[in-house]
């Protein structure tokens, strides 16, 4: 009986598998292209038959009229139409019996469908169908009404029999004028729905705007001729001068502001800002030009005031200059500010730079799937657990088997059988999800025997990524259900990445950077890259003048030195504080509102306002930095993580040592989004995700992404070093900014009063005496020795070593060697310390 039940279950699962295969076949790109090609060929064939009908329709009409198509084929009927019997019959059907000349709209729609399926052109088939259907009916009525008297003398019905009967009916009911009005009204309605320019054109036409413009243009031209002929002729009763004569010799600076027509005025209004560089950028101002006949009495030369402020006010001029307050600043008349204008020719990398792996459409291995289902069922039944049903969802590297247990089965019993199921399936990394969120099932994730590579090209080229509206879109890979997985870094707002060495962590960071490079313009995004290993991010150094940010005095944009890391992170904190101050002045709450206000020119650049790009700080090997600098690294990171979201600064930190002394409570609290690659121990998984699971991954880019309580298993997209090099070379080969994005200069406490490199022994570190005794006793001038013995950060230990050098206790820096100790015994050291007090 048990065997029979098993067979029944297997047969029941054949249906969904076959349905999925059929669905995959009909939705694949190859099938769509072939279908579109077939439709295009049919469209061309029908078009040839219709065109031939104009030349051969008369000769063929007697052969096909009242003769069934089957009789023509059986009797081998001969026609003159270029496309044979079937084409002649189809042309007569469409042109004479149906819609006439407007039948070509059917071909227009079929051609659009073919182009859409072959991905030659993006069109809305619904809009195209409605337009073609409306024009098909309207055209039939129009041609039938216009050429109604020609039906008796020709073989062709230009409006078809459909239009002929309807036009006869309309003329009988509403007369010829009513039919004309009806056809005109329908045409205008179709035109209004088809083009946005129809309504303004009709408004201008009905209000005689074209006539007014013409009269105004003629009047302006006549006025210009009068000025040329009669020099100057101004009515004394005019309140203000309205016509400016061309006097290039006397007023050459005003030539740019003399316009003859409204079109020239509009063209000048569209000129870039540089054309008005002589105008103050504080705000727009109004000038009332005086009447020509009024005279202005200047004071005599001997009575001229000493300063311009004491000049008497000219009553003829009214000049209103704004106060410059941000609240009243409005230069919207200049048009919107375009942050991309400086690099207007910049192009994001093309998808062709990414490698397209020669991987065919994923074929579901039904034998493997059914065998795994049988083994899972047998394993559970051997421990007394009966299941009601089991189904599989196949992904690129993992297959998810959803099990519905019988009533009364405890979930904990299934979770405890993880190792037994893995043993029976001979698989690595079995993961049980009991229960699955939002479902009444238990999930068992089993690695595929033949995993697929998820290429970066396949996810970047996906419609979901290309059409996303995210501010910082990141496409990570594919889920176990073969869906594209992407997220908005702005909503994270910070990301913690962890995983053992060689499990795909660096590839994951490259996937994040590549995603942003494909979607964001250099004016919208800047990276701060921290690379203690010196080999991970060096490949991006050529993007310095496009996408990277650095300190003003830094030689390289990719930061590798621990001391520079501390200064850079504190500089980012200062950038964050400066941005918050600008947000406060602009009366907005976040960077999105601020940039929108700046683009619309409601913020005054002379008051310090500027367009703010997003800044993404990426730190690799965070654990190594914590070991070297401790709190000096953790403090600015915590500040950025707590406050920087609103001002567009986001952080990604990665570590291969997810221990509690590296990922502290402060870090975990401010990094809600976690990306966990495979780790070796369950305790590491709990440190990253607050849950087990990362220790059961299979490696090679297999990861768990957790945010807001939801955990997704994702196969990270693979982007190789040569692909990154091609992307970097493509971007760096284009015109860039003069320098990298400069972060604000950071000066440490008390640094304002000291010359660069100077050491003030009057302000010694409290640990100076103890550090000196340690160095002399050990006879080893090592910064790491001070750091280790006193449990202080690398930066403080370095300052102590500089003070010891200034005091003459140790020698100068000698690269990787320890410094030479100049004091040989404690007696001489105590004498030196007493002399410094």
mmCIF file with all atom_site columns, N, CA and C in Angstrom, residues 36 57 71 95 137 186 194 214 220 237 279 299 338 346 368 386 460 469 472 493 590 604 641 728 771 797 812:
data_model
loop_
_atom_site.group_PDB
_atom_site.id
_atom_site.type_symbol
_atom_site.label_atom_id
_atom_site.label_alt_id
_atom_site.label_comp_id
_atom_site.label_asym_id
_atom_site.label_entity_id
_atom_site.label_seq_id
_atom_site.pdbx_PDB_ins_code
_atom_site.Cartn_x
_atom_site.Cartn_y
_atom_site.Cartn_z
_atom_site.occupancy
_atom_site.B_iso_or_equiv
_atom_site.pdbx_formal_charge
_atom_site.auth_seq_id
_atom_site.auth_comp_id
_atom_site.auth_asym_id
_atom_site.auth_atom_id
_atom_site.pdbx_PDB_model_num
ATOM 1  N N  . UNK A 1 36  ? 7.612   36.709  -32.878 1.00 0.00 ? 36  UNK A N  1
ATOM 2  C CA . UNK A 1 36  ? 7.602   38.030  -33.507 1.00 0.00 ? 36  UNK A CA 1
ATOM 3  C C  . UNK A 1 36  ? 8.049   37.988  -34.945 1.00 0.00 ? 36  UNK A C  1
ATOM 4  N N  . UNK A 1 57  ? -6.695  43.620  -58.718 1.00 0.00 ? 57  UNK A N  1
ATOM 5  C CA . UNK A 1 57  ? -8.002  43.311  -58.131 1.00 0.00 ? 57  UNK A CA 1
ATOM 6  C C  . UNK A 1 57  ? -9.105  43.196  -59.160 1.00 0.00 ? 57  UNK A C  1
ATOM 7  N N  . UNK A 1 71  ? -12.784 25.609  -53.442 1.00 0.00 ? 71  UNK A N  1
ATOM 8  C CA . UNK A 1 71  ? -12.939 25.270  -54.858 1.00 0.00 ? 71  UNK A CA 1
ATOM 9  C C  . UNK A 1 71  ? -11.793 25.834  -55.685 1.00 0.00 ? 71  UNK A C  1
ATOM 10 N N  . UNK A 1 95  ? -10.279 44.436  -48.293 1.00 0.00 ? 95  UNK A N  1
ATOM 11 C CA . UNK A 1 95  ? -10.472 45.707  -48.987 1.00 0.00 ? 95  UNK A CA 1
ATOM 12 C C  . UNK A 1 95  ? -11.928 45.953  -49.384 1.00 0.00 ? 95  UNK A C  1
ATOM 13 N N  . UNK A 1 137 ? -11.956 51.886  -38.013 1.00 0.00 ? 137 UNK A N  1
ATOM 14 C CA . UNK A 1 137 ? -13.387 52.156  -38.180 1.00 0.00 ? 137 UNK A CA 1
ATOM 15 C C  . UNK A 1 137 ? -13.607 53.538  -38.786 1.00 0.00 ? 137 UNK A C  1
ATOM 16 N N  . UNK A 1 186 ? -15.166 62.856  -34.308 1.00 0.00 ? 186 UNK A N  1
ATOM 17 C CA . UNK A 1 186 ? -14.478 61.603  -33.949 1.00 0.00 ? 186 UNK A CA 1
ATOM 18 C C  . UNK A 1 186 ? -12.979 61.721  -34.222 1.00 0.00 ? 186 UNK A C  1
ATOM 19 N N  . UNK A 1 194 ? -4.306  60.853  -28.914 1.00 0.00 ? 194 UNK A N  1
ATOM 20 C CA . UNK A 1 194 ? -3.059  60.367  -29.508 1.00 0.00 ? 194 UNK A CA 1
ATOM 21 C C  . UNK A 1 194 ? -1.896  61.309  -29.235 1.00 0.00 ? 194 UNK A C  1
ATOM 22 N N  . UNK A 1 214 ? 0.548   87.106  -35.984 1.00 0.00 ? 214 UNK A N  1
ATOM 23 C CA . UNK A 1 214 ? 0.969   87.631  -37.284 1.00 0.00 ? 214 UNK A CA 1
ATOM 24 C C  . UNK A 1 214 ? 0.844   89.144  -37.315 1.00 0.00 ? 214 UNK A C  1
ATOM 25 N N  . UNK A 1 220 ? 5.493   94.986  -35.375 1.00 0.00 ? 220 UNK A N  1
ATOM 26 C CA . UNK A 1 220 ? 6.861   95.132  -34.887 1.00 0.00 ? 220 UNK A CA 1
ATOM 27 C C  . UNK A 1 220 ? 7.813   95.455  -36.030 1.00 0.00 ? 220 UNK A C  1
ATOM 28 N N  . UNK A 1 237 ? 3.507   111.074 -24.760 1.00 0.00 ? 237 UNK A N  1
ATOM 29 C CA . UNK A 1 237 ? 2.551   110.664 -23.741 1.00 0.00 ? 237 UNK A CA 1
ATOM 30 C C  . UNK A 1 237 ? 2.826   109.280 -23.189 1.00 0.00 ? 237 UNK A C  1
ATOM 31 N N  . UNK A 1 279 ? 25.079  89.547  -14.250 1.00 0.00 ? 279 UNK A N  1
ATOM 32 C CA . UNK A 1 279 ? 23.966  89.844  -13.348 1.00 0.00 ? 279 UNK A CA 1
ATOM 33 C C  . UNK A 1 279 ? 24.256  89.233  -11.992 1.00 0.00 ? 279 UNK A C  1
ATOM 34 N N  . UNK A 1 299 ? 24.724  116.728 -9.763  1.00 0.00 ? 299 UNK A N  1
ATOM 35 C CA . UNK A 1 299 ? 25.397  117.807 -9.028  1.00 0.00 ? 299 UNK A CA 1
ATOM 36 C C  . UNK A 1 299 ? 26.680  118.225 -9.738  1.00 0.00 ? 299 UNK A C  1
ATOM 37 N N  . UNK A 1 338 ? 20.999  71.711  -13.416 1.00 0.00 ? 338 UNK A N  1
ATOM 38 C CA . UNK A 1 338 ? 21.303  70.350  -13.852 1.00 0.00 ? 338 UNK A CA 1
ATOM 39 C C  . UNK A 1 338 ? 22.649  69.933  -13.288 1.00 0.00 ? 338 UNK A C  1
ATOM 40 N N  . UNK A 1 346 ? 28.888  62.322  -20.246 1.00 0.00 ? 346 UNK A N  1
ATOM 41 C CA . UNK A 1 346 ? 29.237  61.058  -19.561 1.00 0.00 ? 346 UNK A CA 1
ATOM 42 C C  . UNK A 1 346 ? 28.193  59.985  -19.852 1.00 0.00 ? 346 UNK A C  1
ATOM 43 N N  . UNK A 1 368 ? 16.476  14.029  -10.540 1.00 0.00 ? 368 UNK A N  1
ATOM 44 C CA . UNK A 1 368 ? 17.096  14.425  -9.278  1.00 0.00 ? 368 UNK A CA 1
ATOM 45 C C  . UNK A 1 368 ? 16.043  14.947  -8.292  1.00 0.00 ? 368 UNK A C  1
ATOM 46 N N  . UNK A 1 386 ? 4.862   11.399  9.237   1.00 0.00 ? 386 UNK A N  1
ATOM 47 C CA . UNK A 1 386 ? 4.161   11.277  7.962   1.00 0.00 ? 386 UNK A CA 1
ATOM 48 C C  . UNK A 1 386 ? 3.863   12.662  7.410   1.00 0.00 ? 386 UNK A C  1
ATOM 49 N N  . UNK A 1 460 ? 22.082  42.689  -14.179 1.00 0.00 ? 460 UNK A N  1
ATOM 50 C CA . UNK A 1 460 ? 22.127  44.106  -14.547 1.00 0.00 ? 460 UNK A CA 1
ATOM 51 C C  . UNK A 1 460 ? 21.232  44.373  -15.749 1.00 0.00 ? 460 UNK A C  1
ATOM 52 N N  . UNK A 1 469 ? 13.163  52.473  -9.639  1.00 0.00 ? 469 UNK A N  1
ATOM 53 C CA . UNK A 1 469 ? 13.117  53.878  -9.264  1.00 0.00 ? 469 UNK A CA 1
ATOM 54 C C  . UNK A 1 469 ? 13.845  54.136  -7.951  1.00 0.00 ? 469 UNK A C  1
ATOM 55 N N  . UNK A 1 472 ? 19.374  54.500  -4.664  1.00 0.00 ? 472 UNK A N  1
ATOM 56 C CA . UNK A 1 472 ? 20.663  53.806  -4.789  1.00 0.00 ? 472 UNK A CA 1
ATOM 57 C C  . UNK A 1 472 ? 20.374  52.324  -5.039  1.00 0.00 ? 472 UNK A C  1
ATOM 58 N N  . UNK A 1 493 ? 19.684  51.722  6.282   1.00 0.00 ? 493 UNK A N  1
ATOM 59 C CA . UNK A 1 493 ? 20.471  52.588  5.416   1.00 0.00 ? 493 UNK A CA 1
ATOM 60 C C  . UNK A 1 493 ? 21.955  52.213  5.396   1.00 0.00 ? 493 UNK A C  1
ATOM 61 N N  . UNK A 1 590 ? 15.547  66.087  4.716   1.00 0.00 ? 590 UNK A N  1
ATOM 62 C CA . UNK A 1 590 ? 16.442  65.066  4.187   1.00 0.00 ? 590 UNK A CA 1
ATOM 63 C C  . UNK A 1 590 ? 17.067  65.559  2.883   1.00 0.00 ? 590 UNK A C  1
ATOM 64 N N  . UNK A 1 604 ? 20.236  79.709  -2.375  1.00 0.00 ? 604 UNK A N  1
ATOM 65 C CA . UNK A 1 604 ? 21.255  80.621  -2.881  1.00 0.00 ? 604 UNK A CA 1
ATOM 66 C C  . UNK A 1 604 ? 22.639  79.998  -2.753  1.00 0.00 ? 604 UNK A C  1
ATOM 67 N N  . UNK A 1 641 ? 26.669  55.988  11.411  1.00 0.00 ? 641 UNK A N  1
ATOM 68 C CA . UNK A 1 641 ? 25.559  55.035  11.315  1.00 0.00 ? 641 UNK A CA 1
ATOM 69 C C  . UNK A 1 641 ? 24.302  55.564  11.998  1.00 0.00 ? 641 UNK A C  1
ATOM 70 N N  . UNK A 1 728 ? 35.991  50.000  -15.230 1.00 0.00 ? 728 UNK A N  1
ATOM 71 C CA . UNK A 1 728 ? 36.805  51.123  -14.753 1.00 0.00 ? 728 UNK A CA 1
ATOM 72 C C  . UNK A 1 728 ? 37.484  51.823  -15.925 1.00 0.00 ? 728 UNK A C  1
ATOM 73 N N  . UNK A 1 771 ? 55.131  54.742  29.396  1.00 0.00 ? 771 UNK A N  1
ATOM 74 C CA . UNK A 1 771 ? 55.555  54.233  28.097  1.00 0.00 ? 771 UNK A CA 1
ATOM 75 C C  . UNK A 1 771 ? 57.068  54.324  27.942  1.00 0.00 ? 771 UNK A C  1
ATOM 76 N N  . UNK A 1 797 ? 48.985  55.457  20.392  1.00 0.00 ? 797 UNK A N  1
ATOM 77 C CA . UNK A 1 797 ? 50.314  54.862  20.544  1.00 0.00 ? 797 UNK A CA 1
ATOM 78 C C  . UNK A 1 797 ? 51.308  55.534  19.612  1.00 0.00 ? 797 UNK A C  1
ATOM 79 N N  . UNK A 1 812 ? 64.597  57.936  15.161  1.00 0.00 ? 812 UNK A N  1
ATOM 80 C CA . UNK A 1 812 ? 63.580  58.220  14.139  1.00 0.00 ? 812 UNK A CA 1
ATOM 81 C C  . UNK A 1 812 ? 62.972  56.934  13.574  1.00 0.00 ? 812 UNK A C  1
#
